[in-house]
Short mmCIF file of C-alpha atoms in Angstrom, two decimals:
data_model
loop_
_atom_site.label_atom_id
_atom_site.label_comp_id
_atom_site.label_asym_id
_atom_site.label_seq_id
_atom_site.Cartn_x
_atom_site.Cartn_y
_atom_site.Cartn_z
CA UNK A 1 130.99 -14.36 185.18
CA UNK A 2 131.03 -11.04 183.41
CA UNK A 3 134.79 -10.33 184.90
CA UNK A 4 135.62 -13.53 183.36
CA UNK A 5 133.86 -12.82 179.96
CA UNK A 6 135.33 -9.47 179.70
CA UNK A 7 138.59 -10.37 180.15
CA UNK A 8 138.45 -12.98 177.97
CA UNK A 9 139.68 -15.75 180.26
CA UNK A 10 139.41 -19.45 178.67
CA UNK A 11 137.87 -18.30 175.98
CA UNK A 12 139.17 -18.35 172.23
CA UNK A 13 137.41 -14.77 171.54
CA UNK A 14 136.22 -14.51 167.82
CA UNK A 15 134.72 -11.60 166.61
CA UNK A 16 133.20 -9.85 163.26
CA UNK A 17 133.03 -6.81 161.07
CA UNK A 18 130.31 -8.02 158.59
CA UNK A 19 129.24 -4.83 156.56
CA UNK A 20 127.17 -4.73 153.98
CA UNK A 21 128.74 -3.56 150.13
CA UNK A 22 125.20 -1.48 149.40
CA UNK A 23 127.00 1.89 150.50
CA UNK A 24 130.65 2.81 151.46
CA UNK A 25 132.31 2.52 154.44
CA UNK A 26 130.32 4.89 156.81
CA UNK A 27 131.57 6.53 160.27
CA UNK A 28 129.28 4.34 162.39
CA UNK A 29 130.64 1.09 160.75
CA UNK A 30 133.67 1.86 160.76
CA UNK A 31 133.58 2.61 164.69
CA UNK A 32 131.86 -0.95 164.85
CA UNK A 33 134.99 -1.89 162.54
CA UNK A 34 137.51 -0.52 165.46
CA UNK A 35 135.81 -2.14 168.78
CA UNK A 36 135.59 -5.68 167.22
CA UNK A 37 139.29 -5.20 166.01
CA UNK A 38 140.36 -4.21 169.19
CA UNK A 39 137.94 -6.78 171.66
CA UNK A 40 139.60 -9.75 169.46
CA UNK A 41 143.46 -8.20 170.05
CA UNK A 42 143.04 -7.39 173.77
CA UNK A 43 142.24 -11.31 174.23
CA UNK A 44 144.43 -12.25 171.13
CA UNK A 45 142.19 -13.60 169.30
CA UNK A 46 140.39 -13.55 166.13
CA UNK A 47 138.97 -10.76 164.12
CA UNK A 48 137.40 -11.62 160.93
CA UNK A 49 135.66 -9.31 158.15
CA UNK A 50 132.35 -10.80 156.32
CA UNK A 51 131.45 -8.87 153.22
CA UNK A 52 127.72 -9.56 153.45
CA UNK A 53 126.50 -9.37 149.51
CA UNK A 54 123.54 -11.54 149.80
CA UNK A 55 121.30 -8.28 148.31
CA UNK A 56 122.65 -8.96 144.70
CA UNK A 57 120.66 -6.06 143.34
CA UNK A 58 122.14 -3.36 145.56
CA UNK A 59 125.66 -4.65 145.97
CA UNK A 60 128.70 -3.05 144.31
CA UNK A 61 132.27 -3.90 143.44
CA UNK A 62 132.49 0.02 144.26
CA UNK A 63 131.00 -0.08 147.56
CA UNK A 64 133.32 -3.24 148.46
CA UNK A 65 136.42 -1.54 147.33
CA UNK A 66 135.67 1.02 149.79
CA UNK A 67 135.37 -0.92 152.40
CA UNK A 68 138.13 -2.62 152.32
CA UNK A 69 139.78 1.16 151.39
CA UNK A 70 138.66 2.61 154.49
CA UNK A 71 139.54 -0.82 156.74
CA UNK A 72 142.69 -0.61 155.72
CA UNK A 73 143.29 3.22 155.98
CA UNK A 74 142.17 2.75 159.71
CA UNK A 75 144.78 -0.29 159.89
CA UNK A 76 141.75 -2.33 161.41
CA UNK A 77 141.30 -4.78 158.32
CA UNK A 78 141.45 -8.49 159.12
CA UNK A 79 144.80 -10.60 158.55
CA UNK A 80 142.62 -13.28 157.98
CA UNK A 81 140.82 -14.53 154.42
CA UNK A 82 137.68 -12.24 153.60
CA UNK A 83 134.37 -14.08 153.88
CA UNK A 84 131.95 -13.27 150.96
CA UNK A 85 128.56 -14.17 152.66
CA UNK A 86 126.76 -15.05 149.02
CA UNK A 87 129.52 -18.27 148.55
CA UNK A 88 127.72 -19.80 151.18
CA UNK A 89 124.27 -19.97 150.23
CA UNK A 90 124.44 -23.41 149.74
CA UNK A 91 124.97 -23.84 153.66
CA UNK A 92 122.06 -21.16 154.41
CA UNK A 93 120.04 -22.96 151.79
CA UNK A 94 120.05 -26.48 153.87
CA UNK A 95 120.07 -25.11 157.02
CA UNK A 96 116.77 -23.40 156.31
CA UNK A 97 115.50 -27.35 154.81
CA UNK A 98 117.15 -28.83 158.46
CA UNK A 99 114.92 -26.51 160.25
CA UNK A 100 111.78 -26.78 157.81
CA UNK A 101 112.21 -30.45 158.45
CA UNK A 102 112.19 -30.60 162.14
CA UNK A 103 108.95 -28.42 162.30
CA UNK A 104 110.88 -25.30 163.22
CA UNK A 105 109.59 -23.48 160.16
CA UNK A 106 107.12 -24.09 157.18
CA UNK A 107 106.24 -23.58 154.04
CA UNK A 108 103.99 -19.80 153.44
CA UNK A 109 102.16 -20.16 150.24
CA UNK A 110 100.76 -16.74 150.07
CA UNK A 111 100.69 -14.48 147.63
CA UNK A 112 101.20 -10.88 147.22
CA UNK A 113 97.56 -9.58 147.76
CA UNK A 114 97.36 -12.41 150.31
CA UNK A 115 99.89 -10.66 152.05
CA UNK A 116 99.10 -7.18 151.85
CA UNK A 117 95.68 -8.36 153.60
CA UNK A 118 97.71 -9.98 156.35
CA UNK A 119 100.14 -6.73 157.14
CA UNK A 120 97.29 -4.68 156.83
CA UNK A 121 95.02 -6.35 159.95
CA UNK A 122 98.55 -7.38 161.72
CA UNK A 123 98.80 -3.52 162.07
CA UNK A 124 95.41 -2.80 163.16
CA UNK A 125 95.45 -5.18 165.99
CA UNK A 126 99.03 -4.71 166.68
CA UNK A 127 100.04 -8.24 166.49
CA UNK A 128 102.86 -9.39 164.78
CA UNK A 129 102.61 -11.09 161.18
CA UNK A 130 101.49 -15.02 161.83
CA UNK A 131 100.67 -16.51 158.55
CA UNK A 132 97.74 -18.85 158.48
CA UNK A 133 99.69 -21.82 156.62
CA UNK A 134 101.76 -21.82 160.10
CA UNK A 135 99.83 -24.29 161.15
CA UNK A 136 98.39 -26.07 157.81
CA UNK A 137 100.06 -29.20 155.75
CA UNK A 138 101.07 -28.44 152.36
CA UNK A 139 98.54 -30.23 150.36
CA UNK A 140 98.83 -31.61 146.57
CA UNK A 141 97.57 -28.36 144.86
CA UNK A 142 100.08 -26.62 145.93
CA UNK A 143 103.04 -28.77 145.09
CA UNK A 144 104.23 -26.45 142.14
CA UNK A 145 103.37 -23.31 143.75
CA UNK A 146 105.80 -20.53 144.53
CA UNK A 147 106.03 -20.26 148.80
CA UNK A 148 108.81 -18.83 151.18
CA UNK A 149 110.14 -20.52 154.29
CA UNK A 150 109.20 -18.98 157.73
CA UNK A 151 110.91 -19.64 160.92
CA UNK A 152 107.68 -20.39 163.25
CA UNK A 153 108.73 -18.31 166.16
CA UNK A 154 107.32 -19.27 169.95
CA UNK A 155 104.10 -17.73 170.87
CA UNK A 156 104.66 -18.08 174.49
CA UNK A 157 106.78 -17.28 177.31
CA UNK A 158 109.83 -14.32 176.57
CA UNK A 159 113.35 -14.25 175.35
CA UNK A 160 116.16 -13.14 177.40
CA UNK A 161 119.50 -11.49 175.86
CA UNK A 162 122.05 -10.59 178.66
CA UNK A 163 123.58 -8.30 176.18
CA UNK A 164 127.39 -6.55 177.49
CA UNK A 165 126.42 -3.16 176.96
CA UNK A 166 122.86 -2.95 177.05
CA UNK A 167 122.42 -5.21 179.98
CA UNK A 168 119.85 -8.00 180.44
CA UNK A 169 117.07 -7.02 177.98
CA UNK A 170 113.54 -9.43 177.73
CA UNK A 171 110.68 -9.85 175.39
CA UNK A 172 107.77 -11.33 175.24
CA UNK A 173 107.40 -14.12 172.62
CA UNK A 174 104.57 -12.82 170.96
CA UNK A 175 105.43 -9.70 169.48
CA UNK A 176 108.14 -11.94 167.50
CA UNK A 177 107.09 -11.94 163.97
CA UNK A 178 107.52 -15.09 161.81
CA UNK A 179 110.39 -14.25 159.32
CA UNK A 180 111.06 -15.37 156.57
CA UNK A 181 114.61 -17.20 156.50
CA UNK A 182 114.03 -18.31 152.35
CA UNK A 183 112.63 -16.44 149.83
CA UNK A 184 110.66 -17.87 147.25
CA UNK A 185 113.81 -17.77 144.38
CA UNK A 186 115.39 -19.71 147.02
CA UNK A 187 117.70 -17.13 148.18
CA UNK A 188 118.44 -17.36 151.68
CA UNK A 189 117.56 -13.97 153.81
CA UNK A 190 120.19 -11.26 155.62
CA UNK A 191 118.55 -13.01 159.22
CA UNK A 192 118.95 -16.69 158.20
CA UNK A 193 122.97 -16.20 156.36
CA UNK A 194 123.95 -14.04 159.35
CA UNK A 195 123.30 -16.87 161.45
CA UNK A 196 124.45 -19.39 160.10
CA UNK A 197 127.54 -17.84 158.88
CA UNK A 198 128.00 -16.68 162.35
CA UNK A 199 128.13 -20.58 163.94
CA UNK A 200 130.32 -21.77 160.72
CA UNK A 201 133.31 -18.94 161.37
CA UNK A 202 133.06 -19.95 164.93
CA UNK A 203 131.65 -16.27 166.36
CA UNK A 204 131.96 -15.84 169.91
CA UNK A 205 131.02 -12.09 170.33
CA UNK A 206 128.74 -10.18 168.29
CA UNK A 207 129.82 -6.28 168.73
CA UNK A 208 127.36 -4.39 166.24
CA UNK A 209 125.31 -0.92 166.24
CA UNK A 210 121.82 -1.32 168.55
CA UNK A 211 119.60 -1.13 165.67
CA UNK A 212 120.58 -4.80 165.02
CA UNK A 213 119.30 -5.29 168.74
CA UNK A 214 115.32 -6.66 167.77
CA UNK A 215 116.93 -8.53 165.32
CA UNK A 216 118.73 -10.47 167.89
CA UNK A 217 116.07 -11.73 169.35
CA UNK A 218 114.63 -12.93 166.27
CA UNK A 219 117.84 -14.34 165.31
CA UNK A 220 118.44 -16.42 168.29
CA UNK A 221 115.17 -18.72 167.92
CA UNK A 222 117.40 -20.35 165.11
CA UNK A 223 120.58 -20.81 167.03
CA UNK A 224 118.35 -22.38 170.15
CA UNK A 225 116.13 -24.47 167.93
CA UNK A 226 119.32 -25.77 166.01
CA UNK A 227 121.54 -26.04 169.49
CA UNK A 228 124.40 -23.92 168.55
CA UNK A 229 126.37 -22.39 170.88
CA UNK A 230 124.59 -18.76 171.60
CA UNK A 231 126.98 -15.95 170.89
CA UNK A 232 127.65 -12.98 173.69
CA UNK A 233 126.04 -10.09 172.16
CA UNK A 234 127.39 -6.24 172.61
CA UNK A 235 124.93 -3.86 171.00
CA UNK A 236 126.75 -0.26 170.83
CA UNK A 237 124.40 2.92 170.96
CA UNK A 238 123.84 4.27 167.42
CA UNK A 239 125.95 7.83 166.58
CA UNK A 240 123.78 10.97 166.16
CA UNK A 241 124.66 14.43 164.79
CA UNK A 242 125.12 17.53 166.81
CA UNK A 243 121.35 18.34 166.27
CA UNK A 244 120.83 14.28 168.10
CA UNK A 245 119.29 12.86 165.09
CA UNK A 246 120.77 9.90 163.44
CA UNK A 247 124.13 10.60 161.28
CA UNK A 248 123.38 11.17 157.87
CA UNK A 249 124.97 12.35 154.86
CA UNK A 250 123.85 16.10 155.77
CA UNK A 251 126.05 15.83 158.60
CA UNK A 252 129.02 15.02 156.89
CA UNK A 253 130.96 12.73 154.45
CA UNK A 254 129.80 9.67 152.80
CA UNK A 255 132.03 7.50 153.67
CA UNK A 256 134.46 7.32 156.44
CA UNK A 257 137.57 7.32 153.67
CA UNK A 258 136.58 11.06 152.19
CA UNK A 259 137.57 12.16 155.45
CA UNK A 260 141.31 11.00 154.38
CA UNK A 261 140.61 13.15 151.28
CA UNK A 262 139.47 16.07 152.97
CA UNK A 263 143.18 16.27 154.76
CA UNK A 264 142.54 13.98 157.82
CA UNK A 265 144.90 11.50 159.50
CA UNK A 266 144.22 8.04 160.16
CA UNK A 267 144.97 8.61 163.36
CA UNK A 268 143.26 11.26 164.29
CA UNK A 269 140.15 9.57 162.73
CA UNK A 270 140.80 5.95 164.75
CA UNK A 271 141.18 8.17 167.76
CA UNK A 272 137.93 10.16 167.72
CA UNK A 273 135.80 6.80 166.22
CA UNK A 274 137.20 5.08 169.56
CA UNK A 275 135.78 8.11 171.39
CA UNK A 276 132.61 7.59 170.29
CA UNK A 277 131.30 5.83 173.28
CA UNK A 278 134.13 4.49 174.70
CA UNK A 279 136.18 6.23 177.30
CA UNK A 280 139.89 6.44 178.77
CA UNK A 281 141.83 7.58 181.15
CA UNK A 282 144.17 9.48 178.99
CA UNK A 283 144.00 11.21 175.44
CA UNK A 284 147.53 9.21 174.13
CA UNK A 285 144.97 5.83 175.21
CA UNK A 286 142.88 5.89 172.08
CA UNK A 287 145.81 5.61 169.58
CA UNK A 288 146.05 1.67 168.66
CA UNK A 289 148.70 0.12 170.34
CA UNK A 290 147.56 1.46 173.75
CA UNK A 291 143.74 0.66 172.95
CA UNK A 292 144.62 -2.90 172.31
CA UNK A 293 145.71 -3.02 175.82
CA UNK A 294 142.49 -1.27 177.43
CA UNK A 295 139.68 -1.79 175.85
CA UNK A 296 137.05 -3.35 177.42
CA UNK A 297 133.37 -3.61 176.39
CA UNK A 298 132.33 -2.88 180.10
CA UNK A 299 133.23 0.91 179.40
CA UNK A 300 130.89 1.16 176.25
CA UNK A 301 128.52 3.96 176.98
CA UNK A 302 124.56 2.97 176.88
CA UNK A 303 123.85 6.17 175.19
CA UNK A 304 123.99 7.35 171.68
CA UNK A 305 127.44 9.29 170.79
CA UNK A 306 127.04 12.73 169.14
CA UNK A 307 129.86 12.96 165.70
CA UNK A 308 130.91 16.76 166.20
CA UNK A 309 133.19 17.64 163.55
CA UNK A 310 135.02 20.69 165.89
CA UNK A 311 136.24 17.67 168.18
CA UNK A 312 137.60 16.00 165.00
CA UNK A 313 139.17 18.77 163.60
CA UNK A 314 140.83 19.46 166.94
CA UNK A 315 142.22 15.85 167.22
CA UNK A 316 143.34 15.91 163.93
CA UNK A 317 145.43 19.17 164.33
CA UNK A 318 147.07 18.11 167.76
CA UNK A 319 147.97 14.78 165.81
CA UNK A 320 149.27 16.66 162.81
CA UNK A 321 151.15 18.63 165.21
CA UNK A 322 152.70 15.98 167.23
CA UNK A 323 153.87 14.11 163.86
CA UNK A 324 157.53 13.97 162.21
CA UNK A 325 158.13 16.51 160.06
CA UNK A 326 158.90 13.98 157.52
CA UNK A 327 155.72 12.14 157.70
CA UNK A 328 153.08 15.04 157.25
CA UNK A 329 155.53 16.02 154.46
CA UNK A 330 154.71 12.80 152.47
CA UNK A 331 151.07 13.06 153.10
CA UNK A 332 151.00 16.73 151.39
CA UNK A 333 153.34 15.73 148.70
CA UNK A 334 151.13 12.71 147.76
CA UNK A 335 147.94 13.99 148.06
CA UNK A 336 148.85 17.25 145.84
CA UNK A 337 151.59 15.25 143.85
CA UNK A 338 153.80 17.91 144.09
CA UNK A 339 156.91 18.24 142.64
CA UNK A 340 159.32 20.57 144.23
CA UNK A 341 163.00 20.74 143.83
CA UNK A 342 165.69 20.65 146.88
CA UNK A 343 165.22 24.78 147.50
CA UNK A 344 161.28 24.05 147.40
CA UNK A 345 161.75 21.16 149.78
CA UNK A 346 163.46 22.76 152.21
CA UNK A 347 161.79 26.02 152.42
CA UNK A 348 158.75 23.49 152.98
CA UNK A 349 160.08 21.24 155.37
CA UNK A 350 161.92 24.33 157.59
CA UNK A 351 158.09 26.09 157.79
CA UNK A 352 156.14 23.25 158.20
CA UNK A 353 156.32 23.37 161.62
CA UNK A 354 154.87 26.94 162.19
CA UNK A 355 152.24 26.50 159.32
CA UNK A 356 150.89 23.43 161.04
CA UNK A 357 150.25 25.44 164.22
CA UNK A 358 147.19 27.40 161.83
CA UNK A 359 145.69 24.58 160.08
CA UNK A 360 143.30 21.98 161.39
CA UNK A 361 143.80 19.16 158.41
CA UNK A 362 146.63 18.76 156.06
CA UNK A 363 144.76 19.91 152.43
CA UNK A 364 144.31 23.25 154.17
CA UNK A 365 148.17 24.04 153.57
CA UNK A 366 147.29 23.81 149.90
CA UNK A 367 146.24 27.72 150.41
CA UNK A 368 150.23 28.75 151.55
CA UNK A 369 151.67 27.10 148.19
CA UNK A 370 151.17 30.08 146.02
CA UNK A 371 153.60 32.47 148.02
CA UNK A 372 155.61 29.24 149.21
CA UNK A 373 156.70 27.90 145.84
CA UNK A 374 156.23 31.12 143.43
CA UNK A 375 159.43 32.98 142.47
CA UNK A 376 157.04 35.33 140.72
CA UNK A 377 154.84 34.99 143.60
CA UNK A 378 152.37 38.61 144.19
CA UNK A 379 149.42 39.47 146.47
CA UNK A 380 146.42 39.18 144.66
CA UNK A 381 143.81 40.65 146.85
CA UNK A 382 142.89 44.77 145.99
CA UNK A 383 142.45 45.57 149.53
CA UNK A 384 146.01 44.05 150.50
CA UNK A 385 147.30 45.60 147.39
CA UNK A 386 146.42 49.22 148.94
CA UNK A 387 147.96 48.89 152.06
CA UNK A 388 151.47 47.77 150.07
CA UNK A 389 151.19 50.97 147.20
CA UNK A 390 151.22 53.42 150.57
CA UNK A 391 153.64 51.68 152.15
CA UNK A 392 155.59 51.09 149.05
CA UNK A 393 158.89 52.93 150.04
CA UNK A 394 159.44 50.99 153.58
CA UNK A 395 159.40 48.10 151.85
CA UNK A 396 161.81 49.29 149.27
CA UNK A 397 164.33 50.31 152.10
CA UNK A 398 163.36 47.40 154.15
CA UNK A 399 164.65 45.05 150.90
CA UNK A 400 167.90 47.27 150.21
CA UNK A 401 169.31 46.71 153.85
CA UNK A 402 167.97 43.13 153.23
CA UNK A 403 170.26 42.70 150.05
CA UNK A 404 173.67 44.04 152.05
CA UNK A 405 173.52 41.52 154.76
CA UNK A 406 174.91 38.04 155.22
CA UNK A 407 171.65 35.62 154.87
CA UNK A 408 171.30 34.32 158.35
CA UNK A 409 168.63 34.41 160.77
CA UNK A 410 170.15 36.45 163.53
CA UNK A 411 171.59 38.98 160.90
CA UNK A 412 167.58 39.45 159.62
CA UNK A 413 166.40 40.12 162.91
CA UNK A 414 169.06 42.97 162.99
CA UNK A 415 168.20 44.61 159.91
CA UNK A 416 164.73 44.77 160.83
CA UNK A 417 165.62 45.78 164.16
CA UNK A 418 167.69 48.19 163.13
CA UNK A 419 164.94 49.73 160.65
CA UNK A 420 162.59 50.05 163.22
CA UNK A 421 164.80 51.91 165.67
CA UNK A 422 166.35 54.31 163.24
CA UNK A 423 162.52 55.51 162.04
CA UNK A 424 161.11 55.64 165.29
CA UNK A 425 158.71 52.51 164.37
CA UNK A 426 157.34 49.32 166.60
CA UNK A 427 157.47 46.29 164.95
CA UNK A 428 153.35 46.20 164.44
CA UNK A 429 154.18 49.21 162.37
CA UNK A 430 156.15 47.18 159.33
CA UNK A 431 155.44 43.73 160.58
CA UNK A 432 152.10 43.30 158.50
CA UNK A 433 152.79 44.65 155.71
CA UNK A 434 155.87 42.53 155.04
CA UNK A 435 153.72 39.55 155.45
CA UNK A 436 151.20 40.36 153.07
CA UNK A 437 154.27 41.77 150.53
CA UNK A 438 155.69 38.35 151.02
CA UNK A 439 153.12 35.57 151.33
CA UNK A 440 149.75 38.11 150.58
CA UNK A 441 148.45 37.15 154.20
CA UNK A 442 148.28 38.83 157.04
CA UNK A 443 148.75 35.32 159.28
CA UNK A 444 151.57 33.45 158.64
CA UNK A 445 154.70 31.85 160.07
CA UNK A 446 157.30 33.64 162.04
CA UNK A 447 158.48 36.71 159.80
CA UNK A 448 162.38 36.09 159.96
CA UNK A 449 161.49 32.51 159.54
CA UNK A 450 159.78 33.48 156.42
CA UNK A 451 162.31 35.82 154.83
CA UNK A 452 165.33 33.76 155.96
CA UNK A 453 163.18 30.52 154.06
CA UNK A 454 162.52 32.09 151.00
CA UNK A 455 166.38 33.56 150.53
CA UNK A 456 167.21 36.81 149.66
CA UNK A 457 166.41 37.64 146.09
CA UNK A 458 162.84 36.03 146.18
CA UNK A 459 162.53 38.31 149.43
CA UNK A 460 163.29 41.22 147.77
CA UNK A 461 161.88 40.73 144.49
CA UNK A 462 158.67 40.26 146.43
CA UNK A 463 159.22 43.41 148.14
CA UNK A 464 160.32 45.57 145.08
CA UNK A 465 157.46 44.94 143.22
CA UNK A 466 155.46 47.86 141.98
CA UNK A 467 151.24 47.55 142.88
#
């Protein structure tokens, strides 16, 4: 059976993202973004976003945009129409009346004190919240009263979720609070609307974080009672920080988009989120087109995922690495919007290469512009400047020999050469301090690469000038 459901055989898979628009796209949900994207490709079938806005109060046109901002930087937004959950409260609204009408749930006229009371002793004797008009008929004085609509949960016998990932979990009946499904403004619930919204887009898998897990079994009293079709369920293991508490701002960005700010790829991000409790064989398996292929909910780990930023940062450099020169060009050209002319673009283009090698996200190369794109370019730092006032006469000579030689790269590695031999010197002895003359650090690119880039009067402008 599970072979069959994991593979996806007869079965017109339809799965879910349904976040909620009270914060930004965060790095759990956008993980549980990714594994419903790729369940409903590997059996080509549908995946469908919910925006679920019934919390009018909280909800943001902000929060929304960045949602569907950090969907579609991850390339896992849906091709299909976006579902706003709070256009269908007129469904939610009757299916809560169907149920209250076939004695699955009543009318709870108490009020706030009332209820206070009721929480209060439900705690003491550890029993879950059963309110005492559960069982009573709505009489005439209370026709115009304010109430709510509970879903009278069983008080016997257990409920039984064979769930993919966490395996076959039970409960007993009783410690299954009556919620409510309608408040009393006649606004439908998040527990009722996920439901129902859930049987109306035709659900087949729910693939969500495990703190949605309790809810399930709460949830699934209305599909039974109503004889839907029951969903499979997939609860993933919530992602902790380093420290193994639950990921919080503290341990990062916001939102999983100010990672694309902060110089990431959306690559590199897609391919660490899929690491995040679910494993292959190979490191070039977790970029999309090969996921889509092999992933399986059968190889979801049962345990919480730790977000360690080193492990992004080294993803995201290998990936920045193994891109076209071209590509990682745009990226630092838009992000920056720079402006550099067809010298600027290929001194840029020519180092790139090397400069990647020594940064871990893009928006660190912002620190090699200054001595990249600055004819008047100088090193700032007083210690720095030190070292070049004493060695201020090798890197005069150094630049005359420079100025008499056809600009090429094998004809700079003979100059230099030929410096070093003809004052007894090792190339650690001028090697340094030509760096820091010319980009005013002492780790850079490949030294000829550098002076051949930057052409011969910038070079020895830079290394003429008087500290």
């Amino acid at each position: 059976f599970w072979f069959n459901l994991l593979k996806g055989s007869n079965l017109n898979v339809v799965t879910r993202f349904a976040p909620s628009p009270t914060g930004y796209l965060h790095i759990g949900g956008a993980r549980t973004a990714i594994f419903n994207y790729l369940f409903a490709k590997k059996h080509s079938g549908k995946y469908l976003v919910r925006i679920e806005d019934t919390d009018k109060k909280r909800s943001s046109k902000e929060a929304i945009e960045a949602i569907h901002k950090g969907l579609n930087w991850l390339n896992v937004n849906s091709e299909h129409e976006i579902v706003y959950q709070s256009q269908n409260f007129n469904s939610h609204i009757k299916v809560a009346y169907e149920l209250l009408e076939k004695g699955f749930a009543y009318k709870c006229f108490l009020n706030s004190d009332e209820l206070d009371k009721l929480r209060l002793k439900s705690r003491e004797i550890g029993i879950p919240i059963k309110s005492p008009w559960r069982n009573k008929k709505e009489i005439d004085t209370h026709k115009n009263k304010k109430f709510v609509i509970r879903l009278k949960m069983p008080v016997e016998g257990t409920t039984t979720i064979d769930d993919i990932v966490q395996g076959k979990v039970t409960v007993k009946n009783e410690i299954l609070d009556d919620m409510v499904i309608l408040r009393s403004d006649n606004t439908p619930t998040y527990m009722l609307s996920s439901v129902v919204d859930d049987n109306d887009m035709g659900i087949t898998h729910i693939i969500r974080g495990d703190d949605h897990f309790n809810n399930a079994f709460r949830q699934i009293q209305i599909i039974k009672y109503l004889n839907w079709n029951i969903p499979y369920y997939a609860h993933i293991p919530l992602i902790h920080g380093t420290d193994g508490t639950k990921l919080s701002k503290r341990h990062g960005a916001t939102s999983v988009f100010d990672y694309n700010d902060l110089g990431y790829t959306s690559e590199a991000m897609f391919s660490y989120l899929l690491q995040l409790g679910w494993s292959a064989k190979n490191d070039e398996d977790y970029c999309i087109d090969r996921a889509i292929k092999l992933f399986n909910l059968e190889k979801v780990s049962k345990s919480p995922a730790k977000f360690d930023l080193k492990k992004l940062n080294n993803i995201n450099a290998k990936n920045l690495n193994s891109m076209k020169v071209n590509d990682v060009y745009k990226l630092v050209i838009d992000r920056f919007k720079l402006s550099l002319n067809d010298k600027e673009q290929k001194r840029f283009k020519s180092l790139l290469p090397e400069l990647l090698k020594r940064v871990q996200t893009y928006t660190d190369l912002e620190f090699e512009f200054d001595w990249l794109f600055q004819e008047d370019f100088f090193c700032k730092d007083k210690n720095y400047q030190l070292q070049l006032k004493k060695s201020n006469l090798v890197l005069k000579e150094i630049g005359s020999l420079l100025k008499e030689i056809e600009w090429n790269i094998e004809n700079i590695k003979k100059c230099l050469n030929k410096y070093i031999l003809e004052n007894s010197l090792t190339f650690k002895d001028i090697g340094p301090i030509l760096r820091i003359s010319l980009t005013g650090k002492t780790n850079s690119p490949d030294l000829v690469s550098i002076i051949y880039e930057l052409g011969c009067t910038i070079t020895v402008n830079r290394l003429n000038y008087k500290y």
